[in-house]
């Protein structure tokens, strides 16, 4: 089950164009976790990896959106 923090983070991103823009510019999973934590959402790399195929991650503002499934899978598997 998704944590409340992850649910709230996904809702916040969906509702905030500024946060969407920030999300679209992250280069790796660690940066995404850092951005979420800076925004006040205590999520982890592992949690994001577990939910990588959630439909919320299909939105156009994510950095892997233009690359399809393979790019999304690679993003969630790669750490800096």
PDB file of N, CA, C and O in Angstrom, residues 14-77:
ATOM      1  N   UNK A  14       0.285  16.864  -9.086  1.00  0.00           N
ATOM      2  CA  UNK A  14      -0.803  16.972 -10.061  1.00  0.00           C
ATOM      3  C   UNK A  14      -1.499  18.329  -9.993  1.00  0.00           C
ATOM      4  O   UNK A  14      -1.987  18.830 -11.007  1.00  0.00           O
ATOM      5  N   UNK A  15      -1.498  18.947  -8.815  1.00  0.00           N
ATOM      6  CA  UNK A  15      -2.211  20.203  -8.626  1.00  0.00           C
ATOM      7  C   UNK A  15      -1.356  21.459  -8.785  1.00  0.00           C
ATOM      8  O   UNK A  15      -1.898  22.566  -8.841  1.00  0.00           O
ATOM      9  N   UNK A  16      -0.041  21.312  -8.879  1.00  0.00           N
ATOM     10  CA  UNK A  16       0.848  22.470  -8.838  1.00  0.00           C
ATOM     11  C   UNK A  16       1.779  22.533 -10.047  1.00  0.00           C
ATOM     12  O   UNK A  16       2.744  21.773 -10.124  1.00  0.00           O
ATOM     13  N   UNK A  17       1.521  23.433 -10.982  1.00  0.00           N
ATOM     14  CA  UNK A  17       2.377  23.537 -12.174  1.00  0.00           C
ATOM     15  C   UNK A  17       3.850  23.832 -11.860  1.00  0.00           C
ATOM     16  O   UNK A  17       4.739  23.391 -12.588  1.00  0.00           O
ATOM     17  N   UNK A  18       4.115  24.558 -10.794  1.00  0.00           N
ATOM     18  CA  UNK A  18       5.505  24.848 -10.421  1.00  0.00           C
ATOM     19  C   UNK A  18       6.201  23.556  -9.990  1.00  0.00           C
ATOM     20  O   UNK A  18       7.335  23.275 -10.395  1.00  0.00           O
ATOM     21  N   UNK A  19       5.521  22.754  -9.202  1.00  0.00           N
ATOM     22  CA  UNK A  19       6.080  21.471  -8.768  1.00  0.00           C
ATOM     23  C   UNK A  19       6.219  20.515  -9.961  1.00  0.00           C
ATOM     24  O   UNK A  19       7.199  19.772 -10.055  1.00  0.00           O
ATOM     25  N   UNK A  20       5.295  20.572 -10.885  1.00  0.00           N
ATOM     26  CA  UNK A  20       5.386  19.764 -12.102  1.00  0.00           C
ATOM     27  C   UNK A  20       6.649  20.123 -12.885  1.00  0.00           C
ATOM     28  O   UNK A  20       7.376  19.232 -13.344  1.00  0.00           O
ATOM     29  N   UNK A  21       6.907  21.408 -13.018  1.00  0.00           N
ATOM     30  CA  UNK A  21       8.099  21.859 -13.747  1.00  0.00           C
ATOM     31  C   UNK A  21       9.372  21.392 -13.045  1.00  0.00           C
ATOM     32  O   UNK A  21      10.338  20.982 -13.702  1.00  0.00           O
ATOM     33  N   UNK A  22       9.371  21.462 -11.740  1.00  0.00           N
ATOM     34  CA  UNK A  22      10.544  20.999 -10.986  1.00  0.00           C
ATOM     35  C   UNK A  22      10.744  19.498 -11.158  1.00  0.00           C
ATOM     36  O   UNK A  22      11.864  19.026 -11.316  1.00  0.00           O
ATOM     37  N   UNK A  23       9.648  18.750 -11.146  1.00  0.00           N
ATOM     38  CA  UNK A  23       9.733  17.297 -11.330  1.00  0.00           C
ATOM     39  C   UNK A  23      10.253  16.949 -12.717  1.00  0.00           C
ATOM     40  O   UNK A  23      11.041  16.022 -12.870  1.00  0.00           O
ATOM     41  N   UNK A  24       9.816  17.687 -13.710  1.00  0.00           N
ATOM     42  CA  UNK A  24      10.229  17.366 -15.079  1.00  0.00           C
ATOM     43  C   UNK A  24      11.720  17.583 -15.308  1.00  0.00           C
ATOM     44  O   UNK A  24      12.288  17.027 -16.246  1.00  0.00           O
ATOM     45  N   UNK A  25      12.363  18.346 -14.440  1.00  0.00           N
ATOM     46  CA  UNK A  25      13.776  18.637 -14.644  1.00  0.00           C
ATOM     47  C   UNK A  25      14.715  17.754 -13.822  1.00  0.00           C
ATOM     48  O   UNK A  25      15.936  17.898 -13.952  1.00  0.00           O
ATOM     49  N   UNK A  26      14.196  16.855 -13.001  1.00  0.00           N
ATOM     50  CA  UNK A  26      15.106  15.991 -12.233  1.00  0.00           C
ATOM     51  C   UNK A  26      15.789  15.010 -13.166  1.00  0.00           C
ATOM     52  O   UNK A  26      15.239  14.606 -14.193  1.00  0.00           O
ATOM     53  N   UNK A  27      17.020  14.660 -12.811  1.00  0.00           N
ATOM     54  CA  UNK A  27      17.821  13.788 -13.680  1.00  0.00           C
ATOM     55  C   UNK A  27      17.898  12.350 -13.196  1.00  0.00           C
ATOM     56  O   UNK A  27      18.248  11.458 -13.959  1.00  0.00           O
ATOM     57  N   UNK A  28      17.599  12.126 -11.917  1.00  0.00           N
ATOM     58  CA  UNK A  28      17.677  10.759 -11.407  1.00  0.00           C
ATOM     59  C   UNK A  28      16.745  10.597 -10.212  1.00  0.00           C
ATOM     60  O   UNK A  28      16.149  11.553  -9.728  1.00  0.00           O
ATOM     61  N   UNK A  29      16.636   9.372  -9.764  1.00  0.00           N
ATOM     62  CA  UNK A  29      15.713   9.029  -8.692  1.00  0.00           C
ATOM     63  C   UNK A  29      16.059   9.753  -7.386  1.00  0.00           C
ATOM     64  O   UNK A  29      15.175  10.218  -6.676  1.00  0.00           O
ATOM     65  N   UNK A  30      17.337   9.868  -7.096  1.00  0.00           N
ATOM     66  CA  UNK A  30      17.757  10.557  -5.872  1.00  0.00           C
ATOM     67  C   UNK A  30      17.291  12.014  -5.878  1.00  0.00           C
ATOM     68  O   UNK A  30      16.859  12.533  -4.844  1.00  0.00           O
ATOM     69  N   UNK A  31      17.370  12.669  -7.023  1.00  0.00           N
ATOM     70  CA  UNK A  31      16.900  14.062  -7.116  1.00  0.00           C
ATOM     71  C   UNK A  31      15.392  14.150  -6.913  1.00  0.00           C
ATOM     72  O   UNK A  31      14.904  15.100  -6.309  1.00  0.00           O
ATOM     73  N   UNK A  32      14.662  13.162  -7.415  1.00  0.00           N
ATOM     74  CA  UNK A  32      13.210  13.161  -7.231  1.00  0.00           C
ATOM     75  C   UNK A  32      12.857  13.009  -5.755  1.00  0.00           C
ATOM     76  O   UNK A  32      11.989  13.715  -5.238  1.00  0.00           O
ATOM     77  N   UNK A  33      13.546  12.121  -5.067  1.00  0.00           N
ATOM     78  CA  UNK A  33      13.321  11.950  -3.626  1.00  0.00           C
ATOM     79  C   UNK A  33      13.671  13.236  -2.890  1.00  0.00           C
ATOM     80  O   UNK A  33      12.913  13.689  -2.016  1.00  0.00           O
ATOM     81  N   UNK A  34      14.777  13.850  -3.245  1.00  0.00           N
ATOM     82  CA  UNK A  34      15.182  15.095  -2.602  1.00  0.00           C
ATOM     83  C   UNK A  34      14.146  16.195  -2.823  1.00  0.00           C
ATOM     84  O   UNK A  34      13.791  16.914  -1.897  1.00  0.00           O
ATOM     85  N   UNK A  35      13.652  16.311  -4.048  1.00  0.00           N
ATOM     86  CA  UNK A  35      12.632  17.314  -4.344  1.00  0.00           C
ATOM     87  C   UNK A  35      11.385  17.072  -3.495  1.00  0.00           C
ATOM     88  O   UNK A  35      10.833  18.005  -2.912  1.00  0.00           O
ATOM     89  N   UNK A  36      10.953  15.829  -3.415  1.00  0.00           N
ATOM     90  CA  UNK A  36       9.768  15.498  -2.613  1.00  0.00           C
ATOM     91  C   UNK A  36       9.998  15.848  -1.145  1.00  0.00           C
ATOM     92  O   UNK A  36       9.131  16.437  -0.493  1.00  0.00           O
ATOM     93  N   UNK A  37      11.158  15.515  -0.641  1.00  0.00           N
ATOM     94  CA  UNK A  37      11.460  15.801   0.759  1.00  0.00           C
ATOM     95  C   UNK A  37      11.538  17.298   1.015  1.00  0.00           C
ATOM     96  O   UNK A  37      11.059  17.780   2.038  1.00  0.00           O
ATOM     97  N   UNK A  38      12.117  18.049   0.080  1.00  0.00           N
ATOM     98  CA  UNK A  38      12.168  19.506   0.224  1.00  0.00           C
ATOM     99  C   UNK A  38      10.765  20.114   0.215  1.00  0.00           C
ATOM    100  O   UNK A  38      10.522  21.150   0.831  1.00  0.00           O
ATOM    101  N   UNK A  39       9.851  19.462  -0.490  1.00  0.00           N
ATOM    102  CA  UNK A  39       8.468  19.934  -0.547  1.00  0.00           C
ATOM    103  C   UNK A  39       7.654  19.462   0.662  1.00  0.00           C
ATOM    104  O   UNK A  39       6.472  19.776   0.773  1.00  0.00           O
ATOM    105  N   UNK A  40       8.288  18.692   1.558  1.00  0.00           N
ATOM    106  CA  UNK A  40       7.630  18.279   2.791  1.00  0.00           C
ATOM    107  C   UNK A  40       7.031  16.886   2.777  1.00  0.00           C
ATOM    108  O   UNK A  40       6.232  16.541   3.650  1.00  0.00           O
ATOM    109  N   UNK A  41       7.435  16.053   1.821  1.00  0.00           N
ATOM    110  CA  UNK A  41       6.885  14.706   1.706  1.00  0.00           C
ATOM    111  C   UNK A  41       7.998  13.692   1.958  1.00  0.00           C
ATOM    112  O   UNK A  41       8.939  13.581   1.183  1.00  0.00           O
ATOM    113  N   UNK A  42       7.865  12.940   3.044  1.00  0.00           N
ATOM    114  CA  UNK A  42       8.893  11.987   3.462  1.00  0.00           C
ATOM    115  C   UNK A  42       8.719  10.670   2.707  1.00  0.00           C
ATOM    116  O   UNK A  42       8.139   9.713   3.213  1.00  0.00           O
ATOM    117  N   UNK A  43       9.236  10.629   1.484  1.00  0.00           N
ATOM    118  CA  UNK A  43       9.188   9.412   0.691  1.00  0.00           C
ATOM    119  C   UNK A  43      10.605   8.903   0.488  1.00  0.00           C
ATOM    120  O   UNK A  43      11.569   9.642   0.691  1.00  0.00           O
ATOM    121  N   UNK A  44      10.710   7.650   0.093  1.00  0.00           N
ATOM    122  CA  UNK A  44      12.026   7.039  -0.079  1.00  0.00           C
ATOM    123  C   UNK A  44      12.224   6.558  -1.513  1.00  0.00           C
ATOM    124  O   UNK A  44      11.258   6.374  -2.262  1.00  0.00           O
ATOM    125  N   UNK A  45      13.469   6.327  -1.834  1.00  0.00           N
ATOM    126  CA  UNK A  45      13.814   5.771  -3.142  1.00  0.00           C
ATOM    127  C   UNK A  45      13.124   4.433  -3.331  1.00  0.00           C
ATOM    128  O   UNK A  45      12.531   4.162  -4.373  1.00  0.00           O
ATOM    129  N   UNK A  46      13.190   3.596  -2.331  1.00  0.00           N
ATOM    130  CA  UNK A  46      12.596   2.255  -2.420  1.00  0.00           C
ATOM    131  C   UNK A  46      11.091   2.334  -2.650  1.00  0.00           C
ATOM    132  O   UNK A  46      10.534   1.578  -3.446  1.00  0.00           O
ATOM    133  N   UNK A  47      10.433   3.224  -1.956  1.00  0.00           N
ATOM    134  CA  UNK A  47       8.991   3.372  -2.137  1.00  0.00           C
ATOM    135  C   UNK A  47       8.666   3.791  -3.568  1.00  0.00           C
ATOM    136  O   UNK A  47       7.745   3.247  -4.189  1.00  0.00           O
ATOM    137  N   UNK A  48       9.426   4.725  -4.096  1.00  0.00           N
ATOM    138  CA  UNK A  48       9.207   5.137  -5.482  1.00  0.00           C
ATOM    139  C   UNK A  48       9.448   3.977  -6.437  1.00  0.00           C
ATOM    140  O   UNK A  48       8.703   3.798  -7.406  1.00  0.00           O
ATOM    141  N   UNK A  49      10.464   3.190  -6.179  1.00  0.00           N
ATOM    142  CA  UNK A  49      10.734   2.044  -7.041  1.00  0.00           C
ATOM    143  C   UNK A  49       9.583   1.036  -6.999  1.00  0.00           C
ATOM    144  O   UNK A  49       9.223   0.471  -8.028  1.00  0.00           O
ATOM    145  N   UNK A  50       9.010   0.835  -5.828  1.00  0.00           N
ATOM    146  CA  UNK A  50       7.898  -0.110  -5.696  1.00  0.00           C
ATOM    147  C   UNK A  50       6.650   0.357  -6.458  1.00  0.00           C
ATOM    148  O   UNK A  50       5.872  -0.465  -6.938  1.00  0.00           O
ATOM    149  N   UNK A  51       6.464   1.651  -6.557  1.00  0.00           N
ATOM    150  CA  UNK A  51       5.265   2.206  -7.193  1.00  0.00           C
ATOM    151  C   UNK A  51       5.560   2.818  -8.562  1.00  0.00           C
ATOM    152  O   UNK A  51       4.734   3.545  -9.114  1.00  0.00           O
ATOM    153  N   UNK A  52       6.691   2.494  -9.158  1.00  0.00           N
ATOM    154  CA  UNK A  52       7.108   3.097 -10.426  1.00  0.00           C
ATOM    155  C   UNK A  52       6.096   2.916 -11.554  1.00  0.00           C
ATOM    156  O   UNK A  52       6.032   3.741 -12.458  1.00  0.00           O
ATOM    157  N   UNK A  53       5.314   1.870 -11.497  1.00  0.00           N
ATOM    158  CA  UNK A  53       4.366   1.611 -12.585  1.00  0.00           C
ATOM    159  C   UNK A  53       2.959   2.104 -12.269  1.00  0.00           C
ATOM    160  O   UNK A  53       2.019   1.814 -13.012  1.00  0.00           O
ATOM    161  N   UNK A  54       2.827   2.872 -11.218  1.00  0.00           N
ATOM    162  CA  UNK A  54       1.536   3.461 -10.871  1.00  0.00           C
ATOM    163  C   UNK A  54       1.098   4.426 -11.976  1.00  0.00           C
ATOM    164  O   UNK A  54       1.933   5.120 -12.569  1.00  0.00           O
ATOM    165  N   UNK A  55      -0.175   4.469 -12.235  1.00  0.00           N
ATOM    166  CA  UNK A  55      -0.680   5.333 -13.316  1.00  0.00           C
ATOM    167  C   UNK A  55      -0.379   6.810 -13.088  1.00  0.00           C
ATOM    168  O   UNK A  55      -0.283   7.575 -14.046  1.00  0.00           O
ATOM    169  N   UNK A  56      -0.182   7.223 -11.845  1.00  0.00           N
ATOM    170  CA  UNK A  56       0.143   8.625 -11.561  1.00  0.00           C
ATOM    171  C   UNK A  56       1.483   9.019 -12.181  1.00  0.00           C
ATOM    172  O   UNK A  56       1.701  10.191 -12.479  1.00  0.00           O
ATOM    173  N   UNK A  57       2.356   8.046 -12.402  1.00  0.00           N
ATOM    174  CA  UNK A  57       3.657   8.331 -12.989  1.00  0.00           C
ATOM    175  C   UNK A  57       3.629   8.344 -14.518  1.00  0.00           C
ATOM    176  O   UNK A  57       4.669   8.415 -15.158  1.00  0.00           O
ATOM    177  N   UNK A  58       2.444   8.278 -15.096  1.00  0.00           N
ATOM    178  CA  UNK A  58       2.309   8.363 -16.555  1.00  0.00           C
ATOM    179  C   UNK A  58       2.015   9.796 -17.011  1.00  0.00           C
ATOM    180  O   UNK A  58       1.947  10.062 -18.200  1.00  0.00           O
ATOM    181  N   UNK A  59       1.876  10.704 -16.083  1.00  0.00           N
ATOM    182  CA  UNK A  59       1.558  12.099 -16.408  1.00  0.00           C
ATOM    183  C   UNK A  59       2.704  12.741 -17.199  1.00  0.00           C
ATOM    184  O   UNK A  59       3.861  12.348 -17.073  1.00  0.00           O
ATOM    185  N   UNK A  60       2.383  13.745 -18.000  1.00  0.00           N
ATOM    186  CA  UNK A  60       3.384  14.340 -18.898  1.00  0.00           C
ATOM    187  C   UNK A  60       4.491  15.145 -18.227  1.00  0.00           C
ATOM    188  O   UNK A  60       5.478  15.475 -18.879  1.00  0.00           O
ATOM    189  N   UNK A  61       4.370  15.459 -16.965  1.00  0.00           N
ATOM    190  CA  UNK A  61       5.401  16.289 -16.323  1.00  0.00           C
ATOM    191  C   UNK A  61       6.574  15.486 -15.764  1.00  0.00           C
ATOM    192  O   UNK A  61       7.563  16.052 -15.344  1.00  0.00           O
ATOM    193  N   UNK A  62       6.512  14.181 -15.775  1.00  0.00           N
ATOM    194  CA  UNK A  62       7.631  13.397 -15.267  1.00  0.00           C
ATOM    195  C   UNK A  62       8.743  13.361 -16.302  1.00  0.00           C
ATOM    196  O   UNK A  62       8.484  13.383 -17.500  1.00  0.00           O
ATOM    197  N   UNK A  63       9.999  13.290 -15.870  1.00  0.00           N
ATOM    198  CA  UNK A  63      11.120  13.383 -16.822  1.00  0.00           C
ATOM    199  C   UNK A  63      11.180  12.232 -17.831  1.00  0.00           C
ATOM    200  O   UNK A  63      11.786  12.367 -18.876  1.00  0.00           O
ATOM    201  N   UNK A  64      10.555  11.126 -17.548  1.00  0.00           N
ATOM    202  CA  UNK A  64      10.578   9.969 -18.437  1.00  0.00           C
ATOM    203  C   UNK A  64       9.375   9.936 -19.378  1.00  0.00           C
ATOM    204  O   UNK A  64       9.258   9.051 -20.212  1.00  0.00           O
ATOM    205  N   UNK A  65       8.489  10.909 -19.290  1.00  0.00           N
ATOM    206  CA  UNK A  65       7.216  10.879 -20.021  1.00  0.00           C
ATOM    207  C   UNK A  65       7.383  10.745 -21.533  1.00  0.00           C
ATOM    208  O   UNK A  65       6.618  10.026 -22.175  1.00  0.00           O
ATOM    209  N   UNK A  66       8.364  11.380 -22.098  1.00  0.00           N
ATOM    210  CA  UNK A  66       8.522  11.335 -23.553  1.00  0.00           C
ATOM    211  C   UNK A  66       9.239  10.080 -24.028  1.00  0.00           C
ATOM    212  O   UNK A  66       9.257   9.795 -25.221  1.00  0.00           O
ATOM    213  N   UNK A  67       9.822   9.319 -23.110  1.00  0.00           N
ATOM    214  CA  UNK A  67      10.616   8.160 -23.495  1.00  0.00           C
ATOM    215  C   UNK A  67       9.910   6.827 -23.413  1.00  0.00           C
ATOM    216  O   UNK A  67      10.452   5.819 -23.803  1.00  0.00           O
ATOM    217  N   UNK A  68       8.709   6.813 -22.877  1.00  0.00           N
ATOM    218  CA  UNK A  68       7.974   5.561 -22.788  1.00  0.00           C
ATOM    219  C   UNK A  68       8.372   4.693 -21.614  1.00  0.00           C
ATOM    220  O   UNK A  68       9.116   5.093 -20.724  1.00  0.00           O
ATOM    221  N   UNK A  69       7.866   3.481 -21.652  1.00  0.00           N
ATOM    222  CA  UNK A  69       8.041   2.548 -20.545  1.00  0.00           C
ATOM    223  C   UNK A  69       9.503   2.212 -20.265  1.00  0.00           C
ATOM    224  O   UNK A  69       9.915   2.123 -19.116  1.00  0.00           O
ATOM    225  N   UNK A  70      10.284   2.011 -21.312  1.00  0.00           N
ATOM    226  CA  UNK A  70      11.692   1.645 -21.111  1.00  0.00           C
ATOM    227  C   UNK A  70      12.457   2.740 -20.382  1.00  0.00           C
ATOM    228  O   UNK A  70      13.258   2.462 -19.485  1.00  0.00           O
ATOM    229  N   UNK A  71      12.205   3.985 -20.746  1.00  0.00           N
ATOM    230  CA  UNK A  71      12.897   5.090 -20.074  1.00  0.00           C
ATOM    231  C   UNK A  71      12.436   5.208 -18.624  1.00  0.00           C
ATOM    232  O   UNK A  71      13.239   5.471 -17.737  1.00  0.00           O
ATOM    233  N   UNK A  72      11.139   5.006 -18.388  1.00  0.00           N
ATOM    234  CA  UNK A  72      10.641   5.073 -17.008  1.00  0.00           C
ATOM    235  C   UNK A  72      11.278   3.971 -16.173  1.00  0.00           C
ATOM    236  O   UNK A  72      11.731   4.215 -15.050  1.00  0.00           O
ATOM    237  N   UNK A  73      11.341   2.756 -16.703  1.00  0.00           N
ATOM    238  CA  UNK A  73      11.957   1.645 -15.979  1.00  0.00           C
ATOM    239  C   UNK A  73      13.418   1.950 -15.673  1.00  0.00           C
ATOM    240  O   UNK A  73      13.875   1.740 -14.550  1.00  0.00           O
ATOM    241  N   UNK A  74      14.142   2.464 -16.651  1.00  0.00           N
ATOM    242  CA  UNK A  74      15.555   2.805 -16.447  1.00  0.00           C
ATOM    243  C   UNK A  74      15.719   3.887 -15.386  1.00  0.00           C
ATOM    244  O   UNK A  74      16.627   3.816 -14.558  1.00  0.00           O
ATOM    245  N   UNK A  75      14.857   4.886 -15.391  1.00  0.00           N
ATOM    246  CA  UNK A  75      14.931   5.969 -14.412  1.00  0.00           C
ATOM    247  C   UNK A  75      14.821   5.423 -12.991  1.00  0.00           C
ATOM    248  O   UNK A  75      15.587   5.801 -12.108  1.00  0.00           O
ATOM    249  N   UNK A  76      13.884   4.528 -12.764  1.00  0.00           N
ATOM    250  CA  UNK A  76      13.652   4.011 -11.412  1.00  0.00           C
ATOM    251  C   UNK A  76      14.697   2.984 -10.978  1.00  0.00           C
ATOM    252  O   UNK A  76      14.819   2.701  -9.804  1.00  0.00           O
ATOM    253  N   UNK A  77      15.446   2.454 -11.911  1.00  0.00           N
ATOM    254  CA  UNK A  77      16.491   1.487 -11.564  1.00  0.00           C
ATOM    255  C   UNK A  77      17.846   2.141 -11.352  1.00  0.00           C
ATOM    256  O   UNK A  77      18.741   1.539 -10.774  1.00  0.00           O
TER     257      UNK A  77
END
